[in-house]
Amino acid sequence: FSLFAQNSDTSCDILFKINKLLQKEHFSPKPVNDSLSAYLFDKLFDELDASRNIFLKSQVDTLSKKYRLNLDNLIFKKDCFFITDIKSEYKKSLLRNKTILEKLSRETIDFNIKDTIRFKQRDFYFYLKENDVEKALNKKIRFEVLNDISEKSKNIDSLKLNFNSMSHASKKSIIDNELCKINVLLSDSKSFEDNLFNIFCGYFDPHTNYFSNDTKSSFVSTLSKEKLSLGLDVSLNNKNEIIVDEIDPNGPAFRTGKIKKGDQIIAVSNQKETLEVSCSSLESIATLMSSE
């Protein structure tokens, strides 16, 4: 608890200093009031759980009553226990989903069930009840397996013939990737606060950002003439895969003759550590790619 308190105090101090700087230097600073509080709370939960399959409705309702219109007051008082509280609920939810996904990985999924899935047109409120989490994750995995298989071939007869083996391999890959993402989120101690600071800055305008020391170092290195580079640009596709966008004709990647535009990056290694790209944060991948 003392460690949480220390982290909370440090985070509050940073938020307090960010606000002081913005109020002094911003062209048109906004007041820190209930509007900021609601924006900060809503945006944070949108980013933590965009698909609404992590937090329960009851968790968000409870936290909303305590903090949604009170964050501005707490920040001014330098009382940021709300960070510890929200992180604790987030961790609890991730661990719950991890247990369910591990259970689903051991079970046979029935693909003969008729079901419905809705794609969101706009943000919607949290709806999950505790008894519905397994059902929601089961449906999510079923859809992603079917979607994955449908993209492998246009030959329906071939897909039907090989469905059992293909669905087994696809299910394992998808669940392993989901579990890997959860493990990364559980082990990443800094991204929650950095995300919070960025949202706070974004309230004032979309071009105001918070740079952590790591982000700053990475940014400064991109401006250096002596920067080490692999000579390629990457982007995320709609499956969250990291794809090679462009290759520098004078760069190391081009000279190997092995990397082409459109290739997917699976892992990055600097001979000391290896990151499985599919479930790592972009920041950790960028840091490793720009390391010596």
PDB file of C-alpha atoms in Angstrom:
ATOM      1  CA  PHE A   1       0.000   0.000   0.000  1.00  0.00           C
ATOM      2  CA  SER A   2       2.882   2.394   0.742  1.00  0.00           C
ATOM      3  CA  LEU A   3       4.253   1.737  -2.767  1.00  0.00           C
ATOM      4  CA  PHE A   4       0.821   2.504  -4.274  1.00  0.00           C
ATOM      5  CA  ALA A   5       0.661   5.672  -2.197  1.00  0.00           C
ATOM      6  CA  GLN A   6       4.094   6.790  -3.373  1.00  0.00           C
ATOM      7  CA  ASN A   7       3.150   6.159  -7.011  1.00  0.00           C
ATOM      8  CA  SER A   8      -0.140   7.976  -6.467  1.00  0.00           C
ATOM      9  CA  ASP A   9       1.623  10.988  -4.923  1.00  0.00           C
ATOM     10  CA  THR A  10       4.120  11.152  -7.798  1.00  0.00           C
ATOM     11  CA  SER A  11       1.346  10.919 -10.395  1.00  0.00           C
ATOM     12  CA  CYS A  12      -0.616  13.673  -8.673  1.00  0.00           C
ATOM     13  CA  ASP A  13       2.461  15.847  -8.565  1.00  0.00           C
ATOM     14  CA  ILE A  14       2.976  15.374 -12.324  1.00  0.00           C
ATOM     15  CA  LEU A  15      -0.695  16.169 -13.074  1.00  0.00           C
ATOM     16  CA  PHE A  16      -0.472  19.262 -10.869  1.00  0.00           C
ATOM     17  CA  LYS A  17       2.677  20.441 -12.681  1.00  0.00           C
ATOM     18  CA  ILE A  18       1.211  19.717 -16.139  1.00  0.00           C
ATOM     19  CA  ASN A  19      -1.838  21.820 -15.290  1.00  0.00           C
ATOM     20  CA  LYS A  20       0.304  24.649 -13.883  1.00  0.00           C
ATOM     21  CA  LEU A  21       2.382  24.714 -17.071  1.00  0.00           C
ATOM     22  CA  LEU A  22      -0.671  24.583 -19.346  1.00  0.00           C
ATOM     23  CA  GLN A  23      -2.462  27.364 -17.465  1.00  0.00           C
ATOM     24  CA  LYS A  24       0.654  29.533 -17.806  1.00  0.00           C
ATOM     25  CA  GLU A  25       1.831  28.733 -21.348  1.00  0.00           C
ATOM     26  CA  HIS A  26      -1.195  27.523 -23.355  1.00  0.00           C
ATOM     27  CA  PHE A  27      -2.661  30.022 -25.842  1.00  0.00           C
ATOM     28  CA  SER A  28      -6.201  29.421 -24.559  1.00  0.00           C
ATOM     29  CA  PRO A  29      -6.141  27.277 -21.395  1.00  0.00           C
ATOM     30  CA  LYS A  30      -9.333  25.611 -20.216  1.00  0.00           C
ATOM     31  CA  PRO A  31     -10.361  25.689 -16.560  1.00  0.00           C
ATOM     32  CA  VAL A  32      -9.900  22.510 -14.562  1.00  0.00           C
ATOM     33  CA  ASN A  33     -13.450  21.731 -13.472  1.00  0.00           C
ATOM     34  CA  ASP A  34     -16.136  19.033 -13.742  1.00  0.00           C
ATOM     35  CA  SER A  35     -15.879  19.122 -17.546  1.00  0.00           C
ATOM     36  CA  LEU A  36     -12.252  18.053 -17.386  1.00  0.00           C
ATOM     37  CA  SER A  37     -13.076  15.466 -14.739  1.00  0.00           C
ATOM     38  CA  ALA A  38     -15.810  13.841 -16.877  1.00  0.00           C
ATOM     39  CA  TYR A  39     -13.606  13.979 -20.001  1.00  0.00           C
ATOM     40  CA  LEU A  40     -10.666  12.402 -18.167  1.00  0.00           C
ATOM     41  CA  PHE A  41     -12.785   9.623 -16.646  1.00  0.00           C
ATOM     42  CA  ASP A  42     -14.709   8.763 -19.841  1.00  0.00           C
ATOM     43  CA  LYS A  43     -11.668   8.892 -22.133  1.00  0.00           C
ATOM     44  CA  LEU A  44      -9.585   6.771 -19.762  1.00  0.00           C
ATOM     45  CA  PHE A  45     -12.189   4.000 -19.633  1.00  0.00           C
ATOM     46  CA  ASP A  46     -12.705   4.186 -23.409  1.00  0.00           C
ATOM     47  CA  GLU A  47      -8.998   3.561 -23.912  1.00  0.00           C
ATOM     48  CA  LEU A  48      -8.711   0.871 -21.229  1.00  0.00           C
ATOM     49  CA  ASP A  49     -11.708  -1.055 -22.563  1.00  0.00           C
ATOM     50  CA  ALA A  50     -12.728   0.115 -26.038  1.00  0.00           C
ATOM     51  CA  SER A  51     -14.522  -3.164 -26.846  1.00  0.00           C
ATOM     52  CA  ARG A  52     -16.366  -3.258 -23.506  1.00  0.00           C
ATOM     53  CA  ASN A  53     -15.272  -6.797 -22.667  1.00  0.00           C
ATOM     54  CA  ILE A  54     -12.992  -6.125 -19.677  1.00  0.00           C
ATOM     55  CA  PHE A  55     -14.854  -4.055 -17.055  1.00  0.00           C
ATOM     56  CA  LEU A  56     -18.201  -5.065 -15.569  1.00  0.00           C
ATOM     57  CA  LYS A  57     -20.997  -2.488 -15.623  1.00  0.00           C
ATOM     58  CA  SER A  58     -21.105  -2.621 -11.821  1.00  0.00           C
ATOM     59  CA  GLN A  59     -17.386  -1.773 -11.588  1.00  0.00           C
ATOM     60  CA  VAL A  60     -17.687   1.269 -13.855  1.00  0.00           C
ATOM     61  CA  ASP A  61     -20.876   2.447 -12.136  1.00  0.00           C
ATOM     62  CA  THR A  62     -19.201   2.318  -8.710  1.00  0.00           C
ATOM     63  CA  LEU A  63     -16.051   4.094  -9.890  1.00  0.00           C
ATOM     64  CA  SER A  64     -18.126   6.660 -11.796  1.00  0.00           C
ATOM     65  CA  LYS A  65     -20.078   7.645  -8.675  1.00  0.00           C
ATOM     66  CA  LYS A  66     -16.839   8.106  -6.752  1.00  0.00           C
ATOM     67  CA  TYR A  67     -14.703   9.882  -9.335  1.00  0.00           C
ATOM     68  CA  ARG A  68     -16.348  10.987 -12.608  1.00  0.00           C
ATOM     69  CA  LEU A  69     -17.126  14.525 -11.400  1.00  0.00           C
ATOM     70  CA  ASN A  70     -14.537  14.629  -8.645  1.00  0.00           C
ATOM     71  CA  LEU A  71     -11.152  14.106 -10.333  1.00  0.00           C
ATOM     72  CA  ASP A  72     -10.513  17.854 -10.688  1.00  0.00           C
ATOM     73  CA  ASN A  73     -10.971  18.374  -6.938  1.00  0.00           C
ATOM     74  CA  LEU A  74      -8.767  15.394  -6.072  1.00  0.00           C
ATOM     75  CA  ILE A  75      -5.967  16.538  -8.394  1.00  0.00           C
ATOM     76  CA  PHE A  76      -6.004  20.029  -6.845  1.00  0.00           C
ATOM     77  CA  LYS A  77      -5.779  18.427  -3.389  1.00  0.00           C
ATOM     78  CA  LYS A  78      -3.004  16.132  -4.691  1.00  0.00           C
ATOM     79  CA  ASP A  79      -5.063  13.137  -3.631  1.00  0.00           C
ATOM     80  CA  CYS A  80      -4.664  10.611  -6.433  1.00  0.00           C
ATOM     81  CA  PHE A  81      -5.740   7.428  -4.707  1.00  0.00           C
ATOM     82  CA  PHE A  82      -8.285   7.155  -7.562  1.00  0.00           C
ATOM     83  CA  ILE A  83      -5.385   5.919  -9.745  1.00  0.00           C
ATOM     84  CA  THR A  84      -4.718   3.028  -7.370  1.00  0.00           C
ATOM     85  CA  ASP A  85      -8.441   2.283  -7.136  1.00  0.00           C
ATOM     86  CA  ILE A  86      -9.029   2.205 -10.919  1.00  0.00           C
ATOM     87  CA  LYS A  87      -5.828   0.240 -11.566  1.00  0.00           C
ATOM     88  CA  SER A  88      -6.871  -2.315  -8.964  1.00  0.00           C
ATOM     89  CA  GLU A  89     -10.254  -2.882 -10.665  1.00  0.00           C
ATOM     90  CA  TYR A  90      -8.561  -3.019 -14.068  1.00  0.00           C
ATOM     91  CA  LYS A  91      -6.102  -5.661 -12.869  1.00  0.00           C
ATOM     92  CA  LYS A  92      -8.941  -7.658 -11.287  1.00  0.00           C
ATOM     93  CA  SER A  93     -10.840  -7.586 -14.600  1.00  0.00           C
ATOM     94  CA  LEU A  94      -7.811  -8.602 -16.660  1.00  0.00           C
ATOM     95  CA  LEU A  95      -7.112 -11.537 -14.336  1.00  0.00           C
ATOM     96  CA  ARG A  96     -10.770 -12.620 -14.583  1.00  0.00           C
ATOM     97  CA  ASN A  97     -10.588 -12.574 -18.399  1.00  0.00           C
ATOM     98  CA  LYS A  98      -7.268 -14.407 -18.327  1.00  0.00           C
ATOM     99  CA  THR A  99      -8.789 -17.237 -16.259  1.00  0.00           C
ATOM    100  CA  ILE A 100     -11.766 -17.516 -18.646  1.00  0.00           C
ATOM    101  CA  LEU A 101      -9.565 -17.513 -21.766  1.00  0.00           C
ATOM    102  CA  GLU A 102      -7.351 -20.227 -20.279  1.00  0.00           C
ATOM    103  CA  LYS A 103     -10.536 -22.257 -19.634  1.00  0.00           C
ATOM    104  CA  LEU A 104     -11.744 -21.700 -23.217  1.00  0.00           C
ATOM    105  CA  SER A 105      -8.365 -22.804 -24.566  1.00  0.00           C
ATOM    106  CA  ARG A 106      -8.856 -26.206 -22.898  1.00  0.00           C
ATOM    107  CA  GLU A 107     -12.468 -26.640 -24.041  1.00  0.00           C
ATOM    108  CA  THR A 108     -13.995 -27.484 -27.403  1.00  0.00           C
ATOM    109  CA  ILE A 109     -15.879 -24.542 -28.898  1.00  0.00           C
ATOM    110  CA  ASP A 110     -19.178 -25.328 -30.620  1.00  0.00           C
ATOM    111  CA  PHE A 111     -19.335 -23.528 -33.977  1.00  0.00           C
ATOM    112  CA  ASN A 112     -22.779 -24.892 -34.857  1.00  0.00           C
ATOM    113  CA  ILE A 113     -24.610 -22.487 -32.531  1.00  0.00           C
ATOM    114  CA  LYS A 114     -26.638 -19.781 -34.268  1.00  0.00           C
ATOM    115  CA  ASP A 115     -25.676 -16.452 -32.786  1.00  0.00           C
ATOM    116  CA  THR A 116     -25.640 -12.699 -33.350  1.00  0.00           C
ATOM    117  CA  ILE A 117     -22.835 -10.201 -33.112  1.00  0.00           C
ATOM    118  CA  ARG A 118     -23.257  -6.436 -33.283  1.00  0.00           C
ATOM    119  CA  PHE A 119     -20.627  -3.991 -34.493  1.00  0.00           C
ATOM    120  CA  LYS A 120     -20.654  -0.690 -32.681  1.00  0.00           C
ATOM    121  CA  GLN A 121     -21.412   2.417 -34.726  1.00  0.00           C
ATOM    122  CA  ARG A 122     -20.545   4.698 -31.838  1.00  0.00           C
ATOM    123  CA  ASP A 123     -19.400   4.477 -28.236  1.00  0.00           C
ATOM    124  CA  PHE A 124     -21.743   2.510 -26.008  1.00  0.00           C
ATOM    125  CA  TYR A 125     -21.928   2.145 -22.258  1.00  0.00           C
ATOM    126  CA  PHE A 126     -20.500  -0.760 -20.297  1.00  0.00           C
ATOM    127  CA  TYR A 127     -22.999  -3.602 -20.108  1.00  0.00           C
ATOM    128  CA  LEU A 128     -21.251  -6.774 -18.888  1.00  0.00           C
ATOM    129  CA  LYS A 129     -22.561  -8.630 -15.855  1.00  0.00           C
ATOM    130  CA  GLU A 130     -20.292 -11.093 -14.089  1.00  0.00           C
ATOM    131  CA  ASN A 131     -22.263 -14.113 -15.323  1.00  0.00           C
ATOM    132  CA  ASP A 132     -22.041 -12.890 -18.941  1.00  0.00           C
ATOM    133  CA  VAL A 133     -18.265 -12.465 -19.257  1.00  0.00           C
ATOM    134  CA  GLU A 134     -17.545 -16.057 -20.341  1.00  0.00           C
ATOM    135  CA  LYS A 135     -20.395 -15.951 -22.865  1.00  0.00           C
ATOM    136  CA  ALA A 136     -19.087 -12.659 -24.315  1.00  0.00           C
ATOM    137  CA  LEU A 137     -15.502 -13.939 -24.614  1.00  0.00           C
ATOM    138  CA  ASN A 138     -16.697 -17.242 -26.109  1.00  0.00           C
ATOM    139  CA  LYS A 139     -18.631 -15.295 -28.750  1.00  0.00           C
ATOM    140  CA  LYS A 140     -15.634 -13.038 -29.426  1.00  0.00           C
ATOM    141  CA  ILE A 141     -13.292 -16.007 -29.952  1.00  0.00           C
ATOM    142  CA  ARG A 142     -15.830 -17.840 -32.167  1.00  0.00           C
ATOM    143  CA  PHE A 143     -16.247 -14.788 -34.390  1.00  0.00           C
ATOM    144  CA  GLU A 144     -12.502 -14.182 -34.693  1.00  0.00           C
ATOM    145  CA  VAL A 145     -11.842 -17.846 -35.568  1.00  0.00           C
ATOM    146  CA  LEU A 146     -14.556 -17.828 -38.261  1.00  0.00           C
ATOM    147  CA  ASN A 147     -13.309 -14.507 -39.590  1.00  0.00           C
ATOM    148  CA  ASP A 148      -9.718 -15.780 -39.687  1.00  0.00           C
ATOM    149  CA  ILE A 149     -10.678 -18.976 -41.536  1.00  0.00           C
ATOM    150  CA  SER A 150     -12.886 -17.129 -44.040  1.00  0.00           C
ATOM    151  CA  GLU A 151      -9.896 -15.038 -45.120  1.00  0.00           C
ATOM    152  CA  LYS A 152      -7.685 -18.045 -45.868  1.00  0.00           C
ATOM    153  CA  SER A 153      -9.574 -19.213 -48.970  1.00  0.00           C
ATOM    154  CA  LYS A 154     -12.581 -18.434 -51.167  1.00  0.00           C
ATOM    155  CA  ASN A 155     -13.192 -22.134 -51.762  1.00  0.00           C
ATOM    156  CA  ILE A 156     -16.108 -22.956 -49.432  1.00  0.00           C
ATOM    157  CA  ASP A 157     -15.845 -26.718 -50.006  1.00  0.00           C
ATOM    158  CA  SER A 158     -12.176 -26.687 -49.067  1.00  0.00           C
ATOM    159  CA  LEU A 159     -12.895 -24.659 -45.917  1.00  0.00           C
ATOM    160  CA  LYS A 160     -15.664 -27.060 -44.874  1.00  0.00           C
ATOM    161  CA  LEU A 161     -13.437 -30.083 -45.488  1.00  0.00           C
ATOM    162  CA  ASN A 162     -10.564 -28.691 -43.411  1.00  0.00           C
ATOM    163  CA  PHE A 163     -12.631 -26.749 -40.896  1.00  0.00           C
ATOM    164  CA  ASN A 164     -11.833 -28.826 -37.798  1.00  0.00           C
ATOM    165  CA  SER A 165      -8.046 -28.639 -38.166  1.00  0.00           C
ATOM    166  CA  MET A 166      -8.120 -24.990 -39.270  1.00  0.00           C
ATOM    167  CA  SER A 167     -10.421 -23.904 -36.439  1.00  0.00           C
ATOM    168  CA  HIS A 168      -8.239 -25.702 -33.874  1.00  0.00           C
ATOM    169  CA  ALA A 169      -5.070 -23.934 -35.089  1.00  0.00           C
ATOM    170  CA  SER A 170      -6.825 -20.566 -35.410  1.00  0.00           C
ATOM    171  CA  LYS A 171      -8.407 -20.811 -31.957  1.00  0.00           C
ATOM    172  CA  LYS A 172      -5.029 -21.600 -30.355  1.00  0.00           C
ATOM    173  CA  SER A 173      -3.342 -18.678 -32.119  1.00  0.00           C
ATOM    174  CA  ILE A 174      -6.103 -16.180 -31.249  1.00  0.00           C
ATOM    175  CA  ILE A 175      -6.379 -17.182 -27.575  1.00  0.00           C
ATOM    176  CA  ASP A 176      -2.571 -17.264 -27.164  1.00  0.00           C
ATOM    177  CA  ASN A 177      -2.414 -13.743 -28.592  1.00  0.00           C
ATOM    178  CA  GLU A 178      -5.183 -12.512 -26.254  1.00  0.00           C
ATOM    179  CA  LEU A 179      -3.422 -14.038 -23.244  1.00  0.00           C
ATOM    180  CA  CYS A 180      -0.128 -12.490 -24.314  1.00  0.00           C
ATOM    181  CA  LYS A 181      -1.750  -9.034 -24.535  1.00  0.00           C
ATOM    182  CA  ILE A 182      -3.226  -9.440 -21.056  1.00  0.00           C
ATOM    183  CA  ASN A 183       0.157 -10.498 -19.635  1.00  0.00           C
ATOM    184  CA  VAL A 184       1.794  -7.423 -21.182  1.00  0.00           C
ATOM    185  CA  LEU A 185      -0.887  -5.151 -19.658  1.00  0.00           C
ATOM    186  CA  LEU A 186      -0.476  -6.801 -16.251  1.00  0.00           C
ATOM    187  CA  SER A 187       3.295  -6.398 -16.293  1.00  0.00           C
ATOM    188  CA  ASP A 188       3.390  -2.825 -17.661  1.00  0.00           C
ATOM    189  CA  SER A 189       3.525  -0.536 -14.635  1.00  0.00           C
ATOM    190  CA  LYS A 190       3.991   2.813 -16.414  1.00  0.00           C
ATOM    191  CA  SER A 191       1.604   2.926 -19.370  1.00  0.00           C
ATOM    192  CA  PHE A 192      -1.509   3.538 -17.219  1.00  0.00           C
ATOM    193  CA  GLU A 193      -0.142   6.775 -15.769  1.00  0.00           C
ATOM    194  CA  ASP A 194       1.391   7.909 -19.068  1.00  0.00           C
ATOM    195  CA  ASN A 195      -1.973   7.341 -20.728  1.00  0.00           C
ATOM    196  CA  LEU A 196      -3.707   9.359 -18.002  1.00  0.00           C
ATOM    197  CA  PHE A 197      -1.259  12.260 -18.413  1.00  0.00           C
ATOM    198  CA  ASN A 198      -1.775  12.248 -22.186  1.00  0.00           C
ATOM    199  CA  ILE A 199      -5.567  12.328 -21.825  1.00  0.00           C
ATOM    200  CA  PHE A 200      -5.241  15.225 -19.382  1.00  0.00           C
ATOM    201  CA  CYS A 201      -3.164  17.132 -21.975  1.00  0.00           C
ATOM    202  CA  GLY A 202      -5.583  16.172 -24.764  1.00  0.00           C
ATOM    203  CA  TYR A 203      -8.419  17.913 -22.929  1.00  0.00           C
ATOM    204  CA  PHE A 204      -6.782  21.250 -23.722  1.00  0.00           C
ATOM    205  CA  ASP A 205      -6.257  20.462 -27.415  1.00  0.00           C
ATOM    206  CA  PRO A 206      -5.386  17.415 -29.582  1.00  0.00           C
ATOM    207  CA  HIS A 207      -1.838  18.661 -30.229  1.00  0.00           C
ATOM    208  CA  THR A 208      -0.721  18.830 -26.594  1.00  0.00           C
ATOM    209  CA  ASN A 209       0.979  15.605 -25.474  1.00  0.00           C
ATOM    210  CA  TYR A 210       2.826  14.294 -22.454  1.00  0.00           C
ATOM    211  CA  PHE A 211       6.282  12.808 -23.061  1.00  0.00           C
ATOM    212  CA  SER A 212       7.630  10.357 -20.500  1.00  0.00           C
ATOM    213  CA  ASN A 213      11.431  10.151 -20.216  1.00  0.00           C
ATOM    214  CA  ASP A 214      11.417   7.069 -22.491  1.00  0.00           C
ATOM    215  CA  THR A 215       9.179   8.744 -25.073  1.00  0.00           C
ATOM    216  CA  LYS A 216      11.294  11.884 -24.975  1.00  0.00           C
ATOM    217  CA  SER A 217      14.505   9.904 -25.502  1.00  0.00           C
ATOM    218  CA  SER A 218      12.916   8.055 -28.425  1.00  0.00           C
ATOM    219  CA  PHE A 219      11.690  11.326 -29.954  1.00  0.00           C
ATOM    220  CA  VAL A 220      15.058  13.056 -29.565  1.00  0.00           C
ATOM    221  CA  SER A 221      16.831  10.067 -31.138  1.00  0.00           C
ATOM    222  CA  THR A 222      14.678  10.433 -34.275  1.00  0.00           C
ATOM    223  CA  LEU A 223      16.071  13.960 -34.675  1.00  0.00           C
ATOM    224  CA  SER A 224      19.677  12.855 -34.339  1.00  0.00           C
ATOM    225  CA  LYS A 225      21.867  12.547 -37.441  1.00  0.00           C
ATOM    226  CA  GLU A 226      23.638   9.665 -35.728  1.00  0.00           C
ATOM    227  CA  LYS A 227      20.443   7.735 -35.037  1.00  0.00           C
ATOM    228  CA  LEU A 228      20.671   4.006 -35.643  1.00  0.00           C
ATOM    229  CA  SER A 229      17.905   2.870 -37.957  1.00  0.00           C
ATOM    230  CA  LEU A 230      16.663  -0.323 -39.579  1.00  0.00           C
ATOM    231  CA  GLY A 231      15.607   1.767 -42.577  1.00  0.00           C
ATOM    232  CA  LEU A 232      11.913   0.933 -42.595  1.00  0.00           C
ATOM    233  CA  ASP A 233       8.571   2.464 -41.633  1.00  0.00           C
ATOM    234  CA  VAL A 234       5.772   0.373 -40.143  1.00  0.00           C
ATOM    235  CA  SER A 235       2.054   0.737 -39.472  1.00  0.00           C
ATOM    236  CA  LEU A 236      -0.749  -1.225 -37.828  1.00  0.00           C
ATOM    237  CA  ASN A 237      -3.352  -2.933 -40.012  1.00  0.00           C
ATOM    238  CA  ASN A 238      -6.946  -3.671 -38.942  1.00  0.00           C
ATOM    239  CA  LYS A 239      -5.810  -6.870 -37.169  1.00  0.00           C
ATOM    240  CA  ASN A 240      -3.254  -4.986 -35.057  1.00  0.00           C
ATOM    241  CA  GLU A 241      -0.468  -6.626 -37.061  1.00  0.00           C
ATOM    242  CA  ILE A 242       2.682  -4.566 -37.661  1.00  0.00           C
ATOM    243  CA  ILE A 243       3.250  -4.265 -41.400  1.00  0.00           C
ATOM    244  CA  VAL A 244       6.248  -2.836 -43.279  1.00  0.00           C
ATOM    245  CA  ASP A 245       4.969   0.319 -44.998  1.00  0.00           C
ATOM    246  CA  GLU A 246       8.074   1.723 -46.633  1.00  0.00           C
ATOM    247  CA  ILE A 247      11.721   0.686 -47.008  1.00  0.00           C
ATOM    248  CA  ASP A 248      14.570   3.203 -47.216  1.00  0.00           C
ATOM    249  CA  PRO A 249      16.500   2.433 -50.445  1.00  0.00           C
ATOM    250  CA  ASN A 250      19.771   3.193 -48.627  1.00  0.00           C
ATOM    251  CA  GLY A 251      18.910   1.391 -45.392  1.00  0.00           C
ATOM    252  CA  PRO A 252      20.049  -1.890 -43.801  1.00  0.00           C
ATOM    253  CA  ALA A 253      16.639  -3.571 -44.348  1.00  0.00           C
ATOM    254  CA  PHE A 254      16.834  -2.925 -48.100  1.00  0.00           C
ATOM    255  CA  ARG A 255      20.434  -4.138 -48.325  1.00  0.00           C
ATOM    256  CA  THR A 256      19.585  -7.535 -46.811  1.00  0.00           C
ATOM    257  CA  GLY A 257      17.267  -8.229 -49.744  1.00  0.00           C
ATOM    258  CA  LYS A 258      15.071 -10.207 -47.346  1.00  0.00           C
ATOM    259  CA  ILE A 259      12.514  -7.602 -46.250  1.00  0.00           C
ATOM    260  CA  LYS A 260       9.771  -6.344 -48.571  1.00  0.00           C
ATOM    261  CA  LYS A 261       7.002  -3.775 -48.352  1.00  0.00           C
ATOM    262  CA  GLY A 262       3.879  -5.503 -46.976  1.00  0.00           C
ATOM    263  CA  ASP A 263       5.803  -8.002 -44.827  1.00  0.00           C
ATOM    264  CA  GLN A 264       4.504  -8.582 -41.313  1.00  0.00           C
ATOM    265  CA  ILE A 265       6.919  -8.173 -38.399  1.00  0.00           C
ATOM    266  CA  ILE A 266       6.476 -11.115 -36.024  1.00  0.00           C
ATOM    267  CA  ALA A 267       9.214 -10.443 -33.467  1.00  0.00           C
ATOM    268  CA  VAL A 268      12.067  -8.026 -32.770  1.00  0.00           C
ATOM    269  CA  SER A 269      15.308  -9.006 -31.050  1.00  0.00           C
ATOM    270  CA  ASN A 270      18.452  -7.126 -30.039  1.00  0.00           C
ATOM    271  CA  GLN A 271      20.283 -10.365 -29.107  1.00  0.00           C
ATOM    272  CA  LYS A 272      19.592  -9.713 -25.420  1.00  0.00           C
ATOM    273  CA  GLU A 273      15.812  -9.831 -25.448  1.00  0.00           C
ATOM    274  CA  THR A 274      13.098 -10.740 -27.929  1.00  0.00           C
ATOM    275  CA  LEU A 275       9.662  -9.143 -28.151  1.00  0.00           C
ATOM    276  CA  GLU A 276       6.744 -11.006 -29.677  1.00  0.00           C
ATOM    277  CA  VAL A 277       5.352  -8.069 -31.603  1.00  0.00           C
ATOM    278  CA  SER A 278       1.745  -9.255 -31.744  1.00  0.00           C
ATOM    279  CA  CYS A 279       1.117  -8.513 -28.085  1.00  0.00           C
ATOM    280  CA  SER A 280       3.733  -5.922 -27.176  1.00  0.00           C
ATOM    281  CA  SER A 281       3.118  -2.205 -26.910  1.00  0.00           C
ATOM    282  CA  LEU A 282       4.210  -0.032 -29.832  1.00  0.00           C
ATOM    283  CA  GLU A 283       6.370   1.997 -27.443  1.00  0.00           C
ATOM    284  CA  SER A 284       8.309  -1.061 -26.253  1.00  0.00           C
ATOM    285  CA  ILE A 285       8.791  -2.222 -29.851  1.00  0.00           C
ATOM    286  CA  ALA A 286       9.981   1.243 -30.952  1.00  0.00           C
ATOM    287  CA  THR A 287      12.405   1.419 -28.004  1.00  0.00           C
ATOM    288  CA  LEU A 288      13.869  -1.965 -28.880  1.00  0.00           C
ATOM    289  CA  MET A 289      14.086  -1.163 -32.587  1.00  0.00           C
ATOM    290  CA  SER A 290      16.019   2.032 -31.871  1.00  0.00           C
ATOM    291  CA  SER A 291      18.351   0.411 -29.316  1.00  0.00           C
ATOM    292  CA  GLU A 292      21.968  -0.274 -30.229  1.00  0.00           C
TER     293      GLU A 292
END
